[in-house]
Amino acid sequence: MIWVQALGWAGSALLVFSLLQARVLRFRVLNLIACLILTTFNAILLIWPMVAMNVVLSAINLWFIRRLLAERSDENAYEVLEVAADDTYLRHFLKVHADDIAKYFPRFRTTEVGPGSAAYLVQHGNETVGVVVVRDAGDGVAQVELDYVTPRFRDFSPGEFVFRRSGLFTGRGFRRILTPPGMVNPYYERLGFARAGDSWVTDLS
């Protein structure tokens, strides 16, 4: 019955690993898989109270996963709020997430937003899930200097809402978007952006 023990250890390890995830959707998916493995393990050993518990936990995870996936296509899930470049809360947000921002945007200085740049907070209810900093590069080009999303919301495509559905750029007369140069692990290709050197670009209709 070594394989049964291996199954139990694998489920337990995955359960613990799921609790270390900052991303909510990833946590729910991994936790669901762990619960299904442990359901099978406990059923083999006829430990029915643990089977019942893991079945209930699996159902709870499925409910949350369905709810979280529904938010991906919900246009009312996010809101973009413009704030002043020297806004106190903006500075606080950039300071709190400075280390994480530096990993993905090594060229961006979190100490201040540059002159001539506009800053926008991406909100999910009363929670700030990201920040976008844009500079008018002239000729209808919006140069994005920062497009940061907190780890918790990186599975929910707030960037798609910002660039495609929020009206942030078209409402300000921009005809083209140029993404931050040198961004680590960019996601713009799946939004239809084209590679332009170490940046990505898209034309707005």
PDB file of C-alpha atoms in Angstrom:
ATOM      1  CA  MET A   1       0.000   0.000   0.000  1.00  0.00           C
ATOM      2  CA  ILE A   2       2.973   2.279  -0.560  1.00  0.00           C
ATOM      3  CA  TRP A   3       1.129   4.044  -3.374  1.00  0.00           C
ATOM      4  CA  VAL A   4      -1.730   4.868  -0.995  1.00  0.00           C
ATOM      5  CA  GLN A   5       0.695   6.499   1.439  1.00  0.00           C
ATOM      6  CA  ALA A   6       2.305   8.375  -1.453  1.00  0.00           C
ATOM      7  CA  LEU A   7      -1.157   9.602  -2.472  1.00  0.00           C
ATOM      8  CA  GLY A   8      -1.816  10.885   1.039  1.00  0.00           C
ATOM      9  CA  TRP A   9       1.541  12.608   1.295  1.00  0.00           C
ATOM     10  CA  ALA A  10       1.092  14.191  -2.129  1.00  0.00           C
ATOM     11  CA  GLY A  11      -2.343  15.532  -1.242  1.00  0.00           C
ATOM     12  CA  SER A  12      -1.125  16.888   2.081  1.00  0.00           C
ATOM     13  CA  ALA A  13       1.927  18.540   0.497  1.00  0.00           C
ATOM     14  CA  LEU A  14      -0.211  20.142  -2.198  1.00  0.00           C
ATOM     15  CA  LEU A  15      -2.666  21.378   0.425  1.00  0.00           C
ATOM     16  CA  VAL A  16       0.127  23.079   2.345  1.00  0.00           C
ATOM     17  CA  PHE A  17       1.615  24.482  -0.890  1.00  0.00           C
ATOM     18  CA  SER A  18      -1.752  25.956  -1.881  1.00  0.00           C
ATOM     19  CA  LEU A  19      -1.841  27.958   1.343  1.00  0.00           C
ATOM     20  CA  LEU A  20       1.384  29.702   0.325  1.00  0.00           C
ATOM     21  CA  GLN A  21      -0.125  31.174  -2.848  1.00  0.00           C
ATOM     22  CA  ALA A  22      -0.697  34.920  -3.005  1.00  0.00           C
ATOM     23  CA  ARG A  23      -2.896  34.635  -6.096  1.00  0.00           C
ATOM     24  CA  VAL A  24      -6.453  33.875  -5.064  1.00  0.00           C
ATOM     25  CA  LEU A  25      -7.445  31.834  -8.125  1.00  0.00           C
ATOM     26  CA  ARG A  26      -4.265  29.766  -8.056  1.00  0.00           C
ATOM     27  CA  PHE A  27      -4.847  29.077  -4.352  1.00  0.00           C
ATOM     28  CA  ARG A  28      -8.403  27.868  -5.012  1.00  0.00           C
ATOM     29  CA  VAL A  29      -7.404  25.600  -7.920  1.00  0.00           C
ATOM     30  CA  LEU A  30      -4.501  23.988  -6.076  1.00  0.00           C
ATOM     31  CA  ASN A  31      -6.576  23.617  -2.924  1.00  0.00           C
ATOM     32  CA  LEU A  32      -9.331  21.929  -4.935  1.00  0.00           C
ATOM     33  CA  ILE A  33      -6.906  19.429  -6.456  1.00  0.00           C
ATOM     34  CA  ALA A  34      -5.467  18.700  -3.008  1.00  0.00           C
ATOM     35  CA  CYS A  35      -8.950  18.133  -1.560  1.00  0.00           C
ATOM     36  CA  LEU A  36      -9.846  15.738  -4.397  1.00  0.00           C
ATOM     37  CA  ILE A  37      -6.643  13.766  -3.819  1.00  0.00           C
ATOM     38  CA  LEU A  38      -7.307  13.582  -0.075  1.00  0.00           C
ATOM     39  CA  THR A  39     -10.911  12.568  -0.719  1.00  0.00           C
ATOM     40  CA  THR A  40      -9.646   9.583  -2.717  1.00  0.00           C
ATOM     41  CA  PHE A  41      -7.000   8.784  -0.105  1.00  0.00           C
ATOM     42  CA  ASN A  42      -9.441   8.790   2.799  1.00  0.00           C
ATOM     43  CA  ALA A  43     -12.054   6.850   0.821  1.00  0.00           C
ATOM     44  CA  ILE A  44      -9.523   4.066   0.193  1.00  0.00           C
ATOM     45  CA  LEU A  45      -8.844   3.922   3.930  1.00  0.00           C
ATOM     46  CA  LEU A  46     -12.599   4.180   4.721  1.00  0.00           C
ATOM     47  CA  ILE A  47     -12.115   7.297   6.845  1.00  0.00           C
ATOM     48  CA  TRP A  48     -15.530   8.743   6.077  1.00  0.00           C
ATOM     49  CA  PRO A  49     -15.467  11.885   8.265  1.00  0.00           C
ATOM     50  CA  MET A  50     -12.372  13.064   6.373  1.00  0.00           C
ATOM     51  CA  VAL A  51     -13.987  12.122   3.069  1.00  0.00           C
ATOM     52  CA  ALA A  52     -17.027  14.217   3.950  1.00  0.00           C
ATOM     53  CA  MET A  53     -14.864  17.181   4.994  1.00  0.00           C
ATOM     54  CA  ASN A  54     -12.843  17.145   1.781  1.00  0.00           C
ATOM     55  CA  VAL A  55     -15.958  16.780  -0.359  1.00  0.00           C
ATOM     56  CA  VAL A  56     -17.416  19.876   1.310  1.00  0.00           C
ATOM     57  CA  LEU A  57     -14.132  21.772   0.883  1.00  0.00           C
ATOM     58  CA  SER A  58     -14.040  20.773  -2.792  1.00  0.00           C
ATOM     59  CA  ALA A  59     -17.553  22.130  -3.282  1.00  0.00           C
ATOM     60  CA  ILE A  60     -16.585  25.390  -1.560  1.00  0.00           C
ATOM     61  CA  ASN A  61     -13.521  25.734  -3.792  1.00  0.00           C
ATOM     62  CA  LEU A  62     -15.590  25.063  -6.908  1.00  0.00           C
ATOM     63  CA  TRP A  63     -18.073  27.750  -5.886  1.00  0.00           C
ATOM     64  CA  PHE A  64     -15.324  30.324  -5.385  1.00  0.00           C
ATOM     65  CA  ILE A  65     -13.551  29.363  -8.627  1.00  0.00           C
ATOM     66  CA  ARG A  66     -16.772  29.826 -10.581  1.00  0.00           C
ATOM     67  CA  ARG A  67     -17.336  33.195  -8.921  1.00  0.00           C
ATOM     68  CA  LEU A  68     -13.769  34.345  -9.543  1.00  0.00           C
ATOM     69  CA  LEU A  69     -13.847  33.323 -13.211  1.00  0.00           C
ATOM     70  CA  ALA A  70     -17.143  35.182 -13.671  1.00  0.00           C
ATOM     71  CA  GLU A  71     -15.436  38.391 -12.488  1.00  0.00           C
ATOM     72  CA  ARG A  72     -12.948  38.148 -15.359  1.00  0.00           C
ATOM     73  CA  SER A  73     -15.619  39.109 -17.877  1.00  0.00           C
ATOM     74  CA  ASP A  74     -17.551  41.470 -15.609  1.00  0.00           C
ATOM     75  CA  GLU A  75     -17.073  45.052 -16.800  1.00  0.00           C
ATOM     76  CA  ASN A  76     -18.274  46.314 -13.420  1.00  0.00           C
ATOM     77  CA  ALA A  77     -15.595  44.421 -11.499  1.00  0.00           C
ATOM     78  CA  TYR A  78     -13.023  47.215 -11.840  1.00  0.00           C
ATOM     79  CA  GLU A  79     -12.910  50.984 -11.913  1.00  0.00           C
ATOM     80  CA  VAL A  80     -10.084  53.317 -12.920  1.00  0.00           C
ATOM     81  CA  LEU A  81      -9.618  56.450 -10.812  1.00  0.00           C
ATOM     82  CA  GLU A  82      -7.285  59.286 -11.767  1.00  0.00           C
ATOM     83  CA  VAL A  83      -5.210  60.685  -8.921  1.00  0.00           C
ATOM     84  CA  ALA A  84      -2.690  63.500  -8.702  1.00  0.00           C
ATOM     85  CA  ALA A  85       0.927  62.576  -9.353  1.00  0.00           C
ATOM     86  CA  ASP A  86       1.807  63.660  -5.803  1.00  0.00           C
ATOM     87  CA  ASP A  87      -1.222  61.963  -4.209  1.00  0.00           C
ATOM     88  CA  THR A  88      -0.389  60.722  -0.691  1.00  0.00           C
ATOM     89  CA  TYR A  89      -2.157  57.386  -1.098  1.00  0.00           C
ATOM     90  CA  LEU A  90      -0.463  56.782  -4.466  1.00  0.00           C
ATOM     91  CA  ARG A  91       2.939  57.366  -2.899  1.00  0.00           C
ATOM     92  CA  HIS A  92       2.046  55.000  -0.066  1.00  0.00           C
ATOM     93  CA  PHE A  93       0.928  52.279  -2.506  1.00  0.00           C
ATOM     94  CA  LEU A  94       4.117  52.608  -4.573  1.00  0.00           C
ATOM     95  CA  LYS A  95       6.236  52.470  -1.417  1.00  0.00           C
ATOM     96  CA  VAL A  96       4.500  49.379  -0.030  1.00  0.00           C
ATOM     97  CA  HIS A  97       4.903  47.503  -3.321  1.00  0.00           C
ATOM     98  CA  ALA A  98       8.291  48.975  -4.268  1.00  0.00           C
ATOM     99  CA  ASP A  99      10.205  45.680  -4.159  1.00  0.00           C
ATOM    100  CA  ASP A 100       7.647  43.822  -6.268  1.00  0.00           C
ATOM    101  CA  ILE A 101       7.403  46.696  -8.749  1.00  0.00           C
ATOM    102  CA  ALA A 102      11.189  46.719  -9.132  1.00  0.00           C
ATOM    103  CA  LYS A 103      11.143  43.027 -10.127  1.00  0.00           C
ATOM    104  CA  TYR A 104       8.826  43.632 -13.085  1.00  0.00           C
ATOM    105  CA  PHE A 105       9.598  47.282 -13.919  1.00  0.00           C
ATOM    106  CA  PRO A 106      13.324  47.752 -13.209  1.00  0.00           C
ATOM    107  CA  ARG A 107      13.383  51.127 -14.971  1.00  0.00           C
ATOM    108  CA  PHE A 108      10.572  52.695 -12.968  1.00  0.00           C
ATOM    109  CA  ARG A 109      11.349  54.816  -9.913  1.00  0.00           C
ATOM    110  CA  THR A 110       8.747  54.280  -7.214  1.00  0.00           C
ATOM    111  CA  THR A 111       9.785  57.347  -5.233  1.00  0.00           C
ATOM    112  CA  GLU A 112       7.851  59.714  -7.483  1.00  0.00           C
ATOM    113  CA  VAL A 113       5.763  59.976 -10.623  1.00  0.00           C
ATOM    114  CA  GLY A 114       7.606  61.978 -13.248  1.00  0.00           C
ATOM    115  CA  PRO A 115       6.449  65.433 -14.372  1.00  0.00           C
ATOM    116  CA  GLY A 116       3.936  65.369 -17.188  1.00  0.00           C
ATOM    117  CA  SER A 117       2.729  61.896 -16.244  1.00  0.00           C
ATOM    118  CA  ALA A 118      -0.787  60.952 -15.132  1.00  0.00           C
ATOM    119  CA  ALA A 119      -1.481  58.299 -12.510  1.00  0.00           C
ATOM    120  CA  TYR A 120      -4.512  56.008 -12.233  1.00  0.00           C
ATOM    121  CA  LEU A 121      -5.548  53.595  -9.503  1.00  0.00           C
ATOM    122  CA  VAL A 122      -7.284  50.385 -10.567  1.00  0.00           C
ATOM    123  CA  GLN A 123      -9.950  49.569  -7.985  1.00  0.00           C
ATOM    124  CA  HIS A 124     -11.880  46.394  -7.200  1.00  0.00           C
ATOM    125  CA  GLY A 125     -14.538  47.683  -4.838  1.00  0.00           C
ATOM    126  CA  ASN A 126     -12.612  49.482  -2.118  1.00  0.00           C
ATOM    127  CA  GLU A 127      -9.393  47.555  -2.782  1.00  0.00           C
ATOM    128  CA  THR A 128      -6.588  48.930  -4.943  1.00  0.00           C
ATOM    129  CA  VAL A 129      -5.460  46.136  -7.269  1.00  0.00           C
ATOM    130  CA  GLY A 130      -3.007  48.102  -9.374  1.00  0.00           C
ATOM    131  CA  VAL A 131      -1.691  51.388 -10.652  1.00  0.00           C
ATOM    132  CA  VAL A 132      -1.076  52.715 -14.159  1.00  0.00           C
ATOM    133  CA  VAL A 133       1.194  55.665 -14.922  1.00  0.00           C
ATOM    134  CA  VAL A 134       0.907  57.205 -18.399  1.00  0.00           C
ATOM    135  CA  ARG A 135       2.853  59.975 -20.143  1.00  0.00           C
ATOM    136  CA  ASP A 136       1.662  61.803 -23.247  1.00  0.00           C
ATOM    137  CA  ALA A 137       4.461  61.159 -25.753  1.00  0.00           C
ATOM    138  CA  GLY A 138       2.851  63.372 -28.422  1.00  0.00           C
ATOM    139  CA  ASP A 139       1.216  62.519 -31.755  1.00  0.00           C
ATOM    140  CA  GLY A 140      -1.547  60.644 -29.935  1.00  0.00           C
ATOM    141  CA  VAL A 141       0.853  58.154 -28.327  1.00  0.00           C
ATOM    142  CA  ALA A 142       0.325  57.111 -24.703  1.00  0.00           C
ATOM    143  CA  GLN A 143       3.619  55.984 -23.192  1.00  0.00           C
ATOM    144  CA  VAL A 144       2.789  53.686 -20.289  1.00  0.00           C
ATOM    145  CA  GLU A 145       5.491  53.993 -17.649  1.00  0.00           C
ATOM    146  CA  LEU A 146       3.981  51.610 -15.106  1.00  0.00           C
ATOM    147  CA  ASP A 147       1.301  48.924 -15.370  1.00  0.00           C
ATOM    148  CA  TYR A 148       1.420  47.174 -12.017  1.00  0.00           C
ATOM    149  CA  VAL A 149      -1.054  44.679 -10.560  1.00  0.00           C
ATOM    150  CA  THR A 150      -0.802  43.233  -7.057  1.00  0.00           C
ATOM    151  CA  PRO A 151      -0.032  39.486  -6.873  1.00  0.00           C
ATOM    152  CA  ARG A 152      -3.486  38.681  -5.514  1.00  0.00           C
ATOM    153  CA  PHE A 153      -5.212  39.887  -8.708  1.00  0.00           C
ATOM    154  CA  ARG A 154      -2.809  38.755 -11.437  1.00  0.00           C
ATOM    155  CA  ASP A 155      -5.097  35.899 -12.463  1.00  0.00           C
ATOM    156  CA  PHE A 156      -8.065  38.200 -13.126  1.00  0.00           C
ATOM    157  CA  SER A 157      -6.922  40.253 -16.138  1.00  0.00           C
ATOM    158  CA  PRO A 158      -7.436  43.786 -14.767  1.00  0.00           C
ATOM    159  CA  GLY A 159      -5.008  44.873 -17.498  1.00  0.00           C
ATOM    160  CA  GLU A 160      -7.475  43.756 -20.150  1.00  0.00           C
ATOM    161  CA  PHE A 161     -10.097  45.993 -18.562  1.00  0.00           C
ATOM    162  CA  VAL A 162      -7.708  48.955 -18.362  1.00  0.00           C
ATOM    163  CA  PHE A 163      -6.469  48.724 -21.949  1.00  0.00           C
ATOM    164  CA  ARG A 164      -9.568  47.468 -23.752  1.00  0.00           C
ATOM    165  CA  ARG A 165     -12.703  48.422 -21.833  1.00  0.00           C
ATOM    166  CA  SER A 166     -12.047  51.258 -19.397  1.00  0.00           C
ATOM    167  CA  GLY A 167     -11.897  54.063 -21.980  1.00  0.00           C
ATOM    168  CA  LEU A 168      -8.864  55.459 -20.156  1.00  0.00           C
ATOM    169  CA  PHE A 169      -6.882  56.002 -23.363  1.00  0.00           C
ATOM    170  CA  THR A 170      -9.526  56.701 -26.020  1.00  0.00           C
ATOM    171  CA  GLY A 171     -11.286  59.117 -23.686  1.00  0.00           C
ATOM    172  CA  ARG A 172      -8.112  61.215 -23.566  1.00  0.00           C
ATOM    173  CA  GLY A 173      -7.571  61.286 -27.303  1.00  0.00           C
ATOM    174  CA  PHE A 174      -4.808  58.703 -27.541  1.00  0.00           C
ATOM    175  CA  ARG A 175      -4.565  56.680 -30.745  1.00  0.00           C
ATOM    176  CA  ARG A 176      -1.690  54.394 -29.817  1.00  0.00           C
ATOM    177  CA  ILE A 177      -0.420  52.738 -26.626  1.00  0.00           C
ATOM    178  CA  LEU A 178       3.249  51.985 -26.028  1.00  0.00           C
ATOM    179  CA  THR A 179       3.941  49.756 -23.021  1.00  0.00           C
ATOM    180  CA  PRO A 180       6.775  50.175 -20.491  1.00  0.00           C
ATOM    181  CA  PRO A 181      10.162  49.208 -21.966  1.00  0.00           C
ATOM    182  CA  GLY A 182      11.996  46.346 -20.333  1.00  0.00           C
ATOM    183  CA  MET A 183       8.984  44.952 -18.446  1.00  0.00           C
ATOM    184  CA  VAL A 184       9.632  41.462 -17.083  1.00  0.00           C
ATOM    185  CA  ASN A 185       7.088  38.772 -18.089  1.00  0.00           C
ATOM    186  CA  PRO A 186       4.812  41.052 -20.153  1.00  0.00           C
ATOM    187  CA  TYR A 187       1.301  39.801 -20.924  1.00  0.00           C
ATOM    188  CA  TYR A 188       0.453  42.166 -23.785  1.00  0.00           C
ATOM    189  CA  GLU A 189       0.687  39.655 -26.630  1.00  0.00           C
ATOM    190  CA  ARG A 190      -2.552  37.970 -25.556  1.00  0.00           C
ATOM    191  CA  LEU A 191      -4.262  41.380 -25.628  1.00  0.00           C
ATOM    192  CA  GLY A 192      -3.331  41.810 -29.283  1.00  0.00           C
ATOM    193  CA  PHE A 193      -0.294  44.072 -28.821  1.00  0.00           C
ATOM    194  CA  ALA A 194       2.631  43.789 -31.254  1.00  0.00           C
ATOM    195  CA  ARG A 195       6.273  43.659 -30.248  1.00  0.00           C
ATOM    196  CA  ALA A 196       8.177  46.937 -30.719  1.00  0.00           C
ATOM    197  CA  GLY A 197      11.757  46.528 -29.532  1.00  0.00           C
ATOM    198  CA  ASP A 198      11.658  45.903 -25.786  1.00  0.00           C
ATOM    199  CA  SER A 199       8.099  47.309 -25.586  1.00  0.00           C
ATOM    200  CA  TRP A 200       4.684  46.404 -27.005  1.00  0.00           C
ATOM    201  CA  VAL A 201       2.402  48.626 -29.070  1.00  0.00           C
ATOM    202  CA  THR A 202      -1.230  48.700 -30.164  1.00  0.00           C
ATOM    203  CA  ASP A 203      -3.333  51.093 -32.209  1.00  0.00           C
ATOM    204  CA  LEU A 204      -6.691  52.158 -30.842  1.00  0.00           C
ATOM    205  CA  SER A 205      -9.714  52.204 -33.154  1.00  0.00           C
TER     206      SER A 205
END
